[in-house]
Coordinates of C-alpha atoms and ligand atoms in Angstrom, one line a residue:
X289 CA -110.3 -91.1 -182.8
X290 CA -107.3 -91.6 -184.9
X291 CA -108.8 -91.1 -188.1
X292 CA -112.5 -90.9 -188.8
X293 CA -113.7 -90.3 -192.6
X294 CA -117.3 -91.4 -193.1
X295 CA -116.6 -94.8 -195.2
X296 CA -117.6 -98.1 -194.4
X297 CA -115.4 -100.9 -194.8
X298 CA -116.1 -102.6 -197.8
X299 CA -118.3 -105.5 -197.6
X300 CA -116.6 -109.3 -197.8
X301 CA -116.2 -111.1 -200.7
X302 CA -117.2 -114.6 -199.6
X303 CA -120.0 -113.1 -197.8
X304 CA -121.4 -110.6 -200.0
X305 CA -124.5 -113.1 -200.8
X306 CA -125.5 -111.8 -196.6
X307 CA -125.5 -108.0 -197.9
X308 CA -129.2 -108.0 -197.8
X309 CA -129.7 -109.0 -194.6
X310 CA -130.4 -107.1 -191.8
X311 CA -126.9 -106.0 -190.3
X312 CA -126.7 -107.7 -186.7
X313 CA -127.7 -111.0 -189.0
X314 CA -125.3 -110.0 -191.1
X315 CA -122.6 -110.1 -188.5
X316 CA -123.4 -112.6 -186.3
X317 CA -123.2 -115.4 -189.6
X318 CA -119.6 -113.4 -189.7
X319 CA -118.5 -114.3 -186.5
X320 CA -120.0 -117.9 -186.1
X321 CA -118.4 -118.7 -189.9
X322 CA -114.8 -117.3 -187.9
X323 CA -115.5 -119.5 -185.1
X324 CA -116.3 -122.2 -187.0
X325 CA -112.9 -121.4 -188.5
X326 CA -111.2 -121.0 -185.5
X327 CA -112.5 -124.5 -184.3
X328 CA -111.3 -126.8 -187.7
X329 CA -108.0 -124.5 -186.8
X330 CA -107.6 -125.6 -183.2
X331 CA -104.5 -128.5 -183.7
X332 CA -102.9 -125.8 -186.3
X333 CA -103.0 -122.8 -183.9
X334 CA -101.6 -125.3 -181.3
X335 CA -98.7 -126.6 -183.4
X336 CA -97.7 -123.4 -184.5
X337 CA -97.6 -122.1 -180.4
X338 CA -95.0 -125.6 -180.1
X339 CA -93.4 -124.1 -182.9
X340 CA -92.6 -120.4 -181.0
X341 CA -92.5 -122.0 -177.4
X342 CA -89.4 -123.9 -178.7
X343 CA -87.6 -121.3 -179.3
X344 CA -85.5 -120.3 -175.9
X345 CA -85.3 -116.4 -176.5
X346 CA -84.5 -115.6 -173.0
X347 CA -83.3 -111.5 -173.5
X348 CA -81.9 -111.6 -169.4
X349 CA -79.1 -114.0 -171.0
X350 CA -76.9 -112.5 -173.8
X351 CA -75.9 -116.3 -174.2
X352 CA -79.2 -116.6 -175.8
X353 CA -79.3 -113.4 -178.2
X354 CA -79.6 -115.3 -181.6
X355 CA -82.1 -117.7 -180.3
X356 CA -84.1 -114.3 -179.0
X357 CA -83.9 -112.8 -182.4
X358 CA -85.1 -116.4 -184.2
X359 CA -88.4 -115.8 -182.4
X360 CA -88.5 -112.2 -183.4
X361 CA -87.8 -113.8 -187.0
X362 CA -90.6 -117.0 -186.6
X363 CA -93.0 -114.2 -186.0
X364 CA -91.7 -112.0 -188.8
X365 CA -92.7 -115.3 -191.0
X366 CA -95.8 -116.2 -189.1
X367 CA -97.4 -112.4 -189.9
X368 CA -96.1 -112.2 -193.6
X369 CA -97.7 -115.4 -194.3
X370 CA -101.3 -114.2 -192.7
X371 CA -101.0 -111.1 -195.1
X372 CA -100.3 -108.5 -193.3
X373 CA -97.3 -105.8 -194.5
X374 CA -94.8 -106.9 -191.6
X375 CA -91.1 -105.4 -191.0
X376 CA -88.3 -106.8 -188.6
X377 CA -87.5 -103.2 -187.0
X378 CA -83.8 -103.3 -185.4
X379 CA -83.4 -101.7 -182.0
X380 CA -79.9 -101.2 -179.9
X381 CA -81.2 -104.3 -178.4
X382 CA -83.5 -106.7 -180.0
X383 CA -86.0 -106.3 -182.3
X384 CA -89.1 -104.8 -182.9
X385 CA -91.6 -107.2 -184.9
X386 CA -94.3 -104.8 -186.5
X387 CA -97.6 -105.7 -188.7
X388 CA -100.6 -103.7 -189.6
X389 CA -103.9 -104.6 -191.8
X390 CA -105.2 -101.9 -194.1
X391 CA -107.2 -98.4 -192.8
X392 CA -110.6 -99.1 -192.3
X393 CA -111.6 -95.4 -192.5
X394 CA -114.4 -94.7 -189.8
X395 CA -113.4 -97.1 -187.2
X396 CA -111.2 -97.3 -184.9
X397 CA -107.4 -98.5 -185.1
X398 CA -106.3 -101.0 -182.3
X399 CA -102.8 -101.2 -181.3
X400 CA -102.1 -104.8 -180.5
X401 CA -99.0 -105.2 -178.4
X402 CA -97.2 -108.1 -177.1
X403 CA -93.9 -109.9 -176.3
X404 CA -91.9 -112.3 -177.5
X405 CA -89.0 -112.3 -175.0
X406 CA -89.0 -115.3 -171.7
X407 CA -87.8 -114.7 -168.9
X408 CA -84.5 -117.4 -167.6
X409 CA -85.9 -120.3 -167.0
X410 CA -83.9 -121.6 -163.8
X411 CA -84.6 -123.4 -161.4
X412 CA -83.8 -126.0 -164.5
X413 CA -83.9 -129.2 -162.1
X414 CA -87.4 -128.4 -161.0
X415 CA -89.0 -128.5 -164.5
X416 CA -90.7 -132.0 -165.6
X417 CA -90.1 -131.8 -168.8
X418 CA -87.9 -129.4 -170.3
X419 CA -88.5 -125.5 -170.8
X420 CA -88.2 -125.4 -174.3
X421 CA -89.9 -128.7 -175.2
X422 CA -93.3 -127.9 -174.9
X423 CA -95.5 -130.4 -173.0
X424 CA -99.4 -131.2 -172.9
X425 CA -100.3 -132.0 -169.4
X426 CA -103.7 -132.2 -168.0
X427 CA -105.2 -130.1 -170.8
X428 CA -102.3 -127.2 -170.3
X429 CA -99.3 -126.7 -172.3
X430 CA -95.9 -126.5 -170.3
X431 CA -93.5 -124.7 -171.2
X432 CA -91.4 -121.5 -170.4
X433 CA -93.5 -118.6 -172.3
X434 CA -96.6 -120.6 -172.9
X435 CA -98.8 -118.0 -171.0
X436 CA -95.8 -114.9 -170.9
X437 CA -96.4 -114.3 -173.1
X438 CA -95.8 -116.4 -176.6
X439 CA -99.4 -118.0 -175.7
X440 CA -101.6 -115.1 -174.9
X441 CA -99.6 -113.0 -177.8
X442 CA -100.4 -115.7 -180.2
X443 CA -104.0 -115.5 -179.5
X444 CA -104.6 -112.0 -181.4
X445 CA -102.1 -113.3 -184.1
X446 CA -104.5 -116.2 -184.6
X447 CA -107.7 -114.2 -184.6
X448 CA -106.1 -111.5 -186.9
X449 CA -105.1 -114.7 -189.6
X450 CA -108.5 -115.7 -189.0
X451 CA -110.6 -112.5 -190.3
X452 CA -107.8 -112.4 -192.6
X453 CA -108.4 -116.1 -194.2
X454 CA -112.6 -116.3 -194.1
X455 CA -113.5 -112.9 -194.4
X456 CA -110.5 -111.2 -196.3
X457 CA -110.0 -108.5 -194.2
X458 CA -110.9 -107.0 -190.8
X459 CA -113.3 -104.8 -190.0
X460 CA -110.9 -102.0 -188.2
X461 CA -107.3 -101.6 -188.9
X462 CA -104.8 -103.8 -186.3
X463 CA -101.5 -102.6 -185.9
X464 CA -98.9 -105.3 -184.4
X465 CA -96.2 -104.4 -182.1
X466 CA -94.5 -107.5 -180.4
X467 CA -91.4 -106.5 -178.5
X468 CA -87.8 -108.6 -177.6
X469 CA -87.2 -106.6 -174.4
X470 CA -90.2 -106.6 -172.1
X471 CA -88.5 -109.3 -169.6
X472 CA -86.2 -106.9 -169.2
X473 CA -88.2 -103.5 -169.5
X474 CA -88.8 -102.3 -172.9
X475 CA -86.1 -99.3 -172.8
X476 CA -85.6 -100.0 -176.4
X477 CA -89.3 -99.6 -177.3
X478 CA -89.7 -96.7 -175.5
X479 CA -87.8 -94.7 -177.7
X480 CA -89.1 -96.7 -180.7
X481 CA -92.4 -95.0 -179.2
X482 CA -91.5 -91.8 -178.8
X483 CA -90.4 -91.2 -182.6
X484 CA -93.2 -92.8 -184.2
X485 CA -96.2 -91.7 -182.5
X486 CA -97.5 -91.5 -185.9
X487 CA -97.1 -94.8 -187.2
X488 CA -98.4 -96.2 -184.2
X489 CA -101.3 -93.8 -183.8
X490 CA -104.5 -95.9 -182.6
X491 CA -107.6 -95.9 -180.6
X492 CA -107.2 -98.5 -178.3
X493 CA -103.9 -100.9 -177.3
X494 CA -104.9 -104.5 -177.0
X495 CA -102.5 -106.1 -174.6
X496 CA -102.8 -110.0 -173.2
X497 CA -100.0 -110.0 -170.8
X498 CA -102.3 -110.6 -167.7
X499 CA -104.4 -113.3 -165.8
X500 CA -108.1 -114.2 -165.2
X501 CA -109.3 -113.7 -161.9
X502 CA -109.9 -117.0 -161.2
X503 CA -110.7 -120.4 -163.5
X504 CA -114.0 -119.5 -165.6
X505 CA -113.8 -116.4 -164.2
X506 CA -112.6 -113.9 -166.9
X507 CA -111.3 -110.3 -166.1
X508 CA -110.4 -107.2 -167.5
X509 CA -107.4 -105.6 -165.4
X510 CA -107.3 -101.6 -164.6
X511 CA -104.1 -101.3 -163.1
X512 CA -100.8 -102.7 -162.7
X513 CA -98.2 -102.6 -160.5
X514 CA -95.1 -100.5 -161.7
X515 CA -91.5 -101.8 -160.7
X516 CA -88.1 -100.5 -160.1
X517 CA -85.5 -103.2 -160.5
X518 CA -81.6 -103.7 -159.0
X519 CA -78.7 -105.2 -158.3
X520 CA -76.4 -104.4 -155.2
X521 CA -72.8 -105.4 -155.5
X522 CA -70.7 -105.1 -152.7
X523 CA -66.8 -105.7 -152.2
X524 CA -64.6 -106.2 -149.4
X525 CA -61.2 -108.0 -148.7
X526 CA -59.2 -108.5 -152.1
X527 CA -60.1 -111.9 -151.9
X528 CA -62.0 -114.9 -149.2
X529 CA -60.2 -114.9 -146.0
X530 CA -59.7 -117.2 -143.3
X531 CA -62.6 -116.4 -140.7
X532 CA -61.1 -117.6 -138.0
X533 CA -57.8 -115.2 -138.5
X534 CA -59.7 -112.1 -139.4
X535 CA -63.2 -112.9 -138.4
X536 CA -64.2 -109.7 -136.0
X537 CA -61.5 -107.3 -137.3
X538 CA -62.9 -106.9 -141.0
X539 CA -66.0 -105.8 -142.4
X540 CA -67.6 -109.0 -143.7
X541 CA -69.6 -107.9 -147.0
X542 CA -72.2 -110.7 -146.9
X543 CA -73.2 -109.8 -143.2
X544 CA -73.2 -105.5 -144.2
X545 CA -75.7 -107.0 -147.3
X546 CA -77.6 -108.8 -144.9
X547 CA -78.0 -105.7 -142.8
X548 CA -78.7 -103.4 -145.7
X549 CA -81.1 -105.2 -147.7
X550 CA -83.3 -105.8 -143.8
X551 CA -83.2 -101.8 -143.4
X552 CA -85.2 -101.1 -146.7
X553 CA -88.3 -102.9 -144.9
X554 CA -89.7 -103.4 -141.5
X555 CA -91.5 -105.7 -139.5
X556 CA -95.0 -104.4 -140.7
X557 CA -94.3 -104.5 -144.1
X558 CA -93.2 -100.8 -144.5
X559 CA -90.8 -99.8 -147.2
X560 CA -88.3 -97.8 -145.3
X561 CA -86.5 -95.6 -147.9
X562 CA -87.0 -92.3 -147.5
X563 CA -90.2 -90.7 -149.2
X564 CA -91.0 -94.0 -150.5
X565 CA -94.8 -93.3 -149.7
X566 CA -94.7 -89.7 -150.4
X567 CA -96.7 -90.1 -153.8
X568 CA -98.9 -93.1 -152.5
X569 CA -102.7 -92.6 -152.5
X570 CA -104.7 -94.4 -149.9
X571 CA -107.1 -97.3 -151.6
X572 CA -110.5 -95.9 -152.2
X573 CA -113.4 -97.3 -149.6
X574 CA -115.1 -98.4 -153.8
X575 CA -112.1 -100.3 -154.6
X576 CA -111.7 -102.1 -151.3
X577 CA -115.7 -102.8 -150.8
X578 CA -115.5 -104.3 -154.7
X579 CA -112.0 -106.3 -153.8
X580 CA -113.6 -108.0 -150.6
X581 CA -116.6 -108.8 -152.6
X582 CA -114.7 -111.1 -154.6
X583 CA -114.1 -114.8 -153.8
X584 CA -110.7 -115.7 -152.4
X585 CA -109.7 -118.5 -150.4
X586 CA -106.8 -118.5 -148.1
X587 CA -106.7 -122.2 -147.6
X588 CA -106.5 -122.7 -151.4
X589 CA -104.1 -119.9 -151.8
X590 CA -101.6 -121.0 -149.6
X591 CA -101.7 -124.5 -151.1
X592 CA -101.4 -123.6 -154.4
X593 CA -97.9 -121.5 -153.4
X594 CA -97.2 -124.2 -150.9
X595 CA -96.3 -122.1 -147.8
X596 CA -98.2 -122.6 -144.4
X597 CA -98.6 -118.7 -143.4
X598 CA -98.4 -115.5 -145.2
X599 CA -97.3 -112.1 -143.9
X600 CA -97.9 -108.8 -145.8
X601 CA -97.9 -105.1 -145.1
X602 CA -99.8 -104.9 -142.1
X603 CA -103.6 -103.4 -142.5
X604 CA -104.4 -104.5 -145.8
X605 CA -106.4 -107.7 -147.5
X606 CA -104.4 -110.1 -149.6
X607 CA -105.9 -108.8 -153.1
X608 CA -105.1 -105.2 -151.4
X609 CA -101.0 -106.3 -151.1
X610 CA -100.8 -107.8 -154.3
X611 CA -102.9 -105.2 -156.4
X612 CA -102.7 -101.6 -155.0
X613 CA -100.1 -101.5 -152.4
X614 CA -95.9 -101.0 -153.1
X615 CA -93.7 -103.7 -151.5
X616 CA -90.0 -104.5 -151.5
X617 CA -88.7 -108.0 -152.4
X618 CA -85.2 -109.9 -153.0
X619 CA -85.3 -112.0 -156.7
X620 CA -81.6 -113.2 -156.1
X621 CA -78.6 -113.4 -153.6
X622 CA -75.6 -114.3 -153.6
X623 CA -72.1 -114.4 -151.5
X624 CA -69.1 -116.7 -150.4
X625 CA -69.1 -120.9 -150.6
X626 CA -72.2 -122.7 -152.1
X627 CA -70.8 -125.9 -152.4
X628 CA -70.9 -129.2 -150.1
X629 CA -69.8 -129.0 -146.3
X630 CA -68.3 -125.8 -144.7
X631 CA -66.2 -123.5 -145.0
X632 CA -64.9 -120.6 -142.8
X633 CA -64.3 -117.8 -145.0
X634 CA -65.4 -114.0 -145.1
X635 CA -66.2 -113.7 -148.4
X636 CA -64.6 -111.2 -150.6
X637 CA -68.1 -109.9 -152.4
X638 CA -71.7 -110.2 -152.1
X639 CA -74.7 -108.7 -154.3
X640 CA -78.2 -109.3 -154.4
X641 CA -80.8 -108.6 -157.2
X642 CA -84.0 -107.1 -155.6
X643 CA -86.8 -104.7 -157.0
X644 CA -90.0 -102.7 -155.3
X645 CA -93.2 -102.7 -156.7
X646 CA -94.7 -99.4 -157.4
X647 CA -98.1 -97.9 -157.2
X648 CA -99.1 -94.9 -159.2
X649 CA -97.9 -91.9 -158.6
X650 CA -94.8 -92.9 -157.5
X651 CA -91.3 -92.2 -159.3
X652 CA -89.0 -94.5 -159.8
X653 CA -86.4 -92.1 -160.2
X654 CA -87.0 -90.2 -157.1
X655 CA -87.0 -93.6 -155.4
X656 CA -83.7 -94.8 -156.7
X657 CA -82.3 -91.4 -155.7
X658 CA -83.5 -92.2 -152.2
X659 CA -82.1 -95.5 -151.7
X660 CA -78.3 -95.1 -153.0
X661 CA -78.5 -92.4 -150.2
X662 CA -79.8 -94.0 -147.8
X663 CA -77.7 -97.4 -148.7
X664 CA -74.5 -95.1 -148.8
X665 CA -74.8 -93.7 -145.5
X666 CA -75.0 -96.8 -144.0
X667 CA -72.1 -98.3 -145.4
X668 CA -69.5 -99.2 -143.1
X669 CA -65.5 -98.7 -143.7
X670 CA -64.2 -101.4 -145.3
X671 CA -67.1 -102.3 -148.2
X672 CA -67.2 -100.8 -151.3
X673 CA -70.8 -100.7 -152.9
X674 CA -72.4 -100.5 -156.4
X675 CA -75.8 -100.1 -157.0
X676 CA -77.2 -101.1 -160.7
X677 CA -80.4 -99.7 -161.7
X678 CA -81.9 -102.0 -163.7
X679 CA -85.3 -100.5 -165.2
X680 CA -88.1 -98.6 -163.7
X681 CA -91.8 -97.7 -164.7
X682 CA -94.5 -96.1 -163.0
X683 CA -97.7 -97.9 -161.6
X684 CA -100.9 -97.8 -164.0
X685 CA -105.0 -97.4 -163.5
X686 CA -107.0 -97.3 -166.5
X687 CA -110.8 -95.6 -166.6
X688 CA -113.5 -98.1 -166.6
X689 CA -116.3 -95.8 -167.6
X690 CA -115.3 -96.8 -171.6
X691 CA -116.9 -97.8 -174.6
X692 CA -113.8 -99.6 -175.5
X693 CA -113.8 -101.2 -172.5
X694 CA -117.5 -102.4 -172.8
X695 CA -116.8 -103.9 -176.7
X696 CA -113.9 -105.4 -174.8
X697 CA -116.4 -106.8 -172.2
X698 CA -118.7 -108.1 -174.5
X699 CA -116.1 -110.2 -176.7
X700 CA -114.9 -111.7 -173.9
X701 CA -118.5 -113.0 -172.5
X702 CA -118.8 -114.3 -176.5
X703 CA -115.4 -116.0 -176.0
X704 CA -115.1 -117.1 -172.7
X705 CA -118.9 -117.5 -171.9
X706 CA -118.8 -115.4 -169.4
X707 CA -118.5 -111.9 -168.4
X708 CA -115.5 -110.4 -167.2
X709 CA -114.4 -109.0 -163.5
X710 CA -113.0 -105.8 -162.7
X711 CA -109.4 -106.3 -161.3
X712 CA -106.2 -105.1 -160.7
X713 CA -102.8 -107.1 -161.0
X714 CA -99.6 -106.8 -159.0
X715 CA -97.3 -107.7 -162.3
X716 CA -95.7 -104.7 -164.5
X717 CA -96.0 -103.8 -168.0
X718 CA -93.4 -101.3 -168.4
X719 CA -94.2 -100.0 -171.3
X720 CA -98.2 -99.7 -170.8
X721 CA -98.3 -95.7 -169.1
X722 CA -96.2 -94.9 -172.6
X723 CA -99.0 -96.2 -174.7
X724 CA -101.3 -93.9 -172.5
X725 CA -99.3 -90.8 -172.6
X726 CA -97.4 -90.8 -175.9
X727 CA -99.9 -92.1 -178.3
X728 CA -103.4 -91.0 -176.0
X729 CA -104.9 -94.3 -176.1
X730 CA -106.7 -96.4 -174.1
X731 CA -105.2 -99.7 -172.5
X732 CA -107.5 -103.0 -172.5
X733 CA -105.4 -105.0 -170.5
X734 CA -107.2 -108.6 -171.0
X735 CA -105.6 -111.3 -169.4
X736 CA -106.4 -115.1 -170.2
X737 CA -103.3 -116.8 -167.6
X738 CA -104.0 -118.0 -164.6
X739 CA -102.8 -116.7 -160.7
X740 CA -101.6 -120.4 -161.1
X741 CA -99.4 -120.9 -164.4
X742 CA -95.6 -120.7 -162.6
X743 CA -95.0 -117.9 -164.8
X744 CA -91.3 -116.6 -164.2
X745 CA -91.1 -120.1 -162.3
X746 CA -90.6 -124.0 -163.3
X747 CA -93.4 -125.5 -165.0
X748 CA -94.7 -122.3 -166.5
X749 CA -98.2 -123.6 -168.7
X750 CA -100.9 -122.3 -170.4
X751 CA -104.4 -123.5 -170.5
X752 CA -104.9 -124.7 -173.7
X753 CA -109.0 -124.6 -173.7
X754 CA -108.0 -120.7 -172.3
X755 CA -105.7 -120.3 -175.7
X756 CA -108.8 -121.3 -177.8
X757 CA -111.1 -119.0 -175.6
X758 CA -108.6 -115.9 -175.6
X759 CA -108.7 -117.0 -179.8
X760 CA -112.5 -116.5 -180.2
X761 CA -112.7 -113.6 -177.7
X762 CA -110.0 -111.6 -179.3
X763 CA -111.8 -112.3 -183.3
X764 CA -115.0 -111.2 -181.2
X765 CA -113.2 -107.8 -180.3
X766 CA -112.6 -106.8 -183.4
X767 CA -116.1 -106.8 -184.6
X768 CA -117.1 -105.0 -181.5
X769 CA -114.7 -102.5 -181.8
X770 CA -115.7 -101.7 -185.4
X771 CA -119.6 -101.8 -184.4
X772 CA -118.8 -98.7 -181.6
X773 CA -120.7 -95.6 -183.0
X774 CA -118.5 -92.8 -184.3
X775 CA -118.7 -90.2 -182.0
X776 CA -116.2 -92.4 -179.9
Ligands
BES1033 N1 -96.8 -110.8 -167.9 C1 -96.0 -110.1 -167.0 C2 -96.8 -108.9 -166.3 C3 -97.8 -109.4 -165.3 C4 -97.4 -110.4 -164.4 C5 -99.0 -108.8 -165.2 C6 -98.4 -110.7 -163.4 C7 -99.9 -109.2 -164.3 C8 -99.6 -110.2 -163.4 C9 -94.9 -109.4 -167.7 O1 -94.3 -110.2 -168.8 C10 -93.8 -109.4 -166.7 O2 -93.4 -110.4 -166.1 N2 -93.2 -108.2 -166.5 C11 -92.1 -108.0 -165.6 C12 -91.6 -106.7 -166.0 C13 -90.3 -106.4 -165.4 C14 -89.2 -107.4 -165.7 C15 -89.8 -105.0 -165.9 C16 -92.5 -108.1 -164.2 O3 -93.7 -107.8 -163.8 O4 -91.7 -108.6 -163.4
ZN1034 ZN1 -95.2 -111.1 -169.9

């Protein structure tokens, strides 16, 4: 508990006629005047999502920088007007956009934390309608950021303005922390972290960066998926030679990137740098009894992605790959001609972009120590390499067995109408195991995307009935979080 003096929070002014009702009375007429609110809101809250999603502040592309900082701006303006004390906090990078609502001594303090940052929105050609010109389409709104994460971020904006505007204040303090930088892992924040543990002291961080299970079928996620992110350059002749002329005699760097990039996995699905599974824990028999339990459907899966077979690290269920085992994967390559026809060169340089997934337990500095050796000692004469290291972060589980997870539980049953799944996710939050370890809190990770919203791809969307939902459920959480007894 960050701070627990024995006060309550002072009863609302437009509801103090209720303060002789029984309490549970009290605060149920609370939350149904809020969702009342939040319905006569519903076209507003949806304008003002246009507003952000319109903005292209992609933080991969420097091209973009002032467009990233306009977001962190729109947002600075967005939480000023709901109330809240707010302050544009300069990084080395881009901005931090922070807000918090007054103590509420006794209760709890939740750390809401989110992202303003998109990631690049190419393939450009294969979006309908453009990135940045949000579209409605078959009740979902397109656009790139809609669900990651301007949409799901917005939500506890929404619901924060909405206490804020019928009841006059919350009943817990909410602390806002929306980053620039978490497309491109949150190095900046991490050291915004680290020196001021104070400021950011809370209870609980409220993140919605993460997906439901399934349609109607809400979830709370326990784990994530940590990453460790590169890019391989390497460099040959001085510049493209004729093939034909030199073709045998010299060390070609697109076929040595070709050959280095298939060592790092095999034909079962195995990571093959060295040590890369020293720190890996086996699934427990729990986890994987639960995981089978729940409904998947390869047909529909493979539709929805539009492939006609999968492969995977041998041994293991789908949910088990994507969730809870560490993998190896190439996000870009590049070398020699691309244009129309052919042409016989050897390419003067070649470099590929590619990043493992990461479990806990595992380091992602002991793993990038591993693989310049092991790419080094394969190198033949001839090449020159560079390997970038991008970002890393570890791999996350949260405890279930939590009374913040249970108020969590029951504002999302009151939102979505449902009650949520356990599950694990295969994404990365980079900065989530910080929150955990610098300011002792607990994660609720509550997700309302879908598996299916071409996040990081064209046609990213949102559900729009999900953005009302995640709305309501996230108003809900805060009265549940301030109803949790003391001696949490
Ligand atoms: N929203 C995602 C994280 C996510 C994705 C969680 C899928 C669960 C399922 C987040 O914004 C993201 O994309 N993170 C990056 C981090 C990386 C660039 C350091 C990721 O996972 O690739
Ligand atoms: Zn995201």
């Amino acid at each position: 508990m960050v701070s627990r003096v024995g006060h309550r929070p002072l009863l609302p002014v437009a509801l103090a006629s209720l303060s002789t009702q029984h309490p549970s009375a009290m605060s149920s007429e609370i939350l149904s005047q809020i969702d009342q609110f939040l319905e006569s809101q519903s076209d507003r809250f949806e304008a003002q999502l246009i507003e952000l999603l319109r903005i292209p502040s992609v933080s991969a592309d420097s091209q973009h920088a002032s467009d990233v900082r306009q977001a962190a701006d729109w947002l600075v303006t967005r939480l000023a007007a709901c109330g809240l004390s707010t302050e544009l906090i300069p990084t080395a990078g881009y901005p931090i956009v922070y807000a918090e609502s007054p103590p509420v001594p006794g209760k709890p303090v939740a750390l809401i934390y989110g992202h303003y940052d998109v990631q690049p929105p190419d393939p450009l050609d294969e979006w309908i309608t453009p990135p940045f010109e949000p579209a409605r389409r078959d009740g979902n709104l397109v656009a790139r950021g809609a669900t990651d994460d301007k949409g799901q971020m917005l939500t506890h904006v929404q619901s924060v303005a909405a206490w804020l505007q019928t009841v006059g204040h919350l009943p817990i303090q909410v602390k806002l922390l929306i980053e620039g930088e978490e497309e491109v892992g949150s190095e900046n924040l991490e050291m915004f972290l680290v020196e001021n543990r104070e400021r950011l002291a809370c209870d609980c961080v409220v993140i919605s960066d993460t997906s439901q299970f399934a349609p109607g079928r809400p979830a709370i996620t326990y784990g994530l998926r940590g990453i460790a992110c590169y890019e391989l350059r390497l460099t040959g002749p001085k510049q493209d030679l004729h093939s034909g002329s030199f073709g045998g005699a010299v060390t070609n760097p697109a076929k040595e990137l070709t050959r280095l990039l298939a060592s790092l996995i095999d034909d079962e699905g195995r990571v093959q740098v060295p040590g890369f599974y020293d720190q890996v824990e086996p699934l427990s028999e729990v986890e994987r009894e639960q995981w089978a339990a729940l409904p998947t459907d390869e047909q529909a899966f493979q539709q929805q992605l539009g492939v006609k077979g999968l492969s995977g690290e041998r041994g293991y269920s789908q949910l088990e790959q994507r969730w809870a085992r560490p993998t190896f994967d190439i996000n870009g390559m590049w070398s020699g001609y691309q244009g129309e026809g052919p042409k016989t060169i050897i390419p003067a340089r070649a470099g590929a972009k590619f990043s493992f997934r990461l479990v806990p337990y595992q380091d992602p500095a002991k793993i990038t120590a591993a693989l310049q050796a092991m790419l080094e000692s394969q190198l033949p004469p001839g090449v020159e390499m560079e390997l970038i290291d991008y970002h890393g972060a570890p791999g996350f589980v949260v405890p279930l067995e939590s009374p913040y997870v249970q108020a969590a539980s029951r504002a999302i049953e009151q939102g979505f109408g449902t009650r949520p799944v356990m599950i694990r996710e295969g994404g990365s939050i980079p900065i989530v195991t910080q929150f955990a370890e610098q300011l002792q809190a607990e994660v609720l990770l509550l997700g309302w995307g879908q598996d299916d919203d071409n996040t990081h791809g064209p046609n990213e969307k949102f559900c729009l009935a999900d953005f009302h939902r995640g709305i309501r459920a996230s108003a809900h959480l805060w009265h549940h979080l301030a109803a949790l007894p003391d001696s949490v």
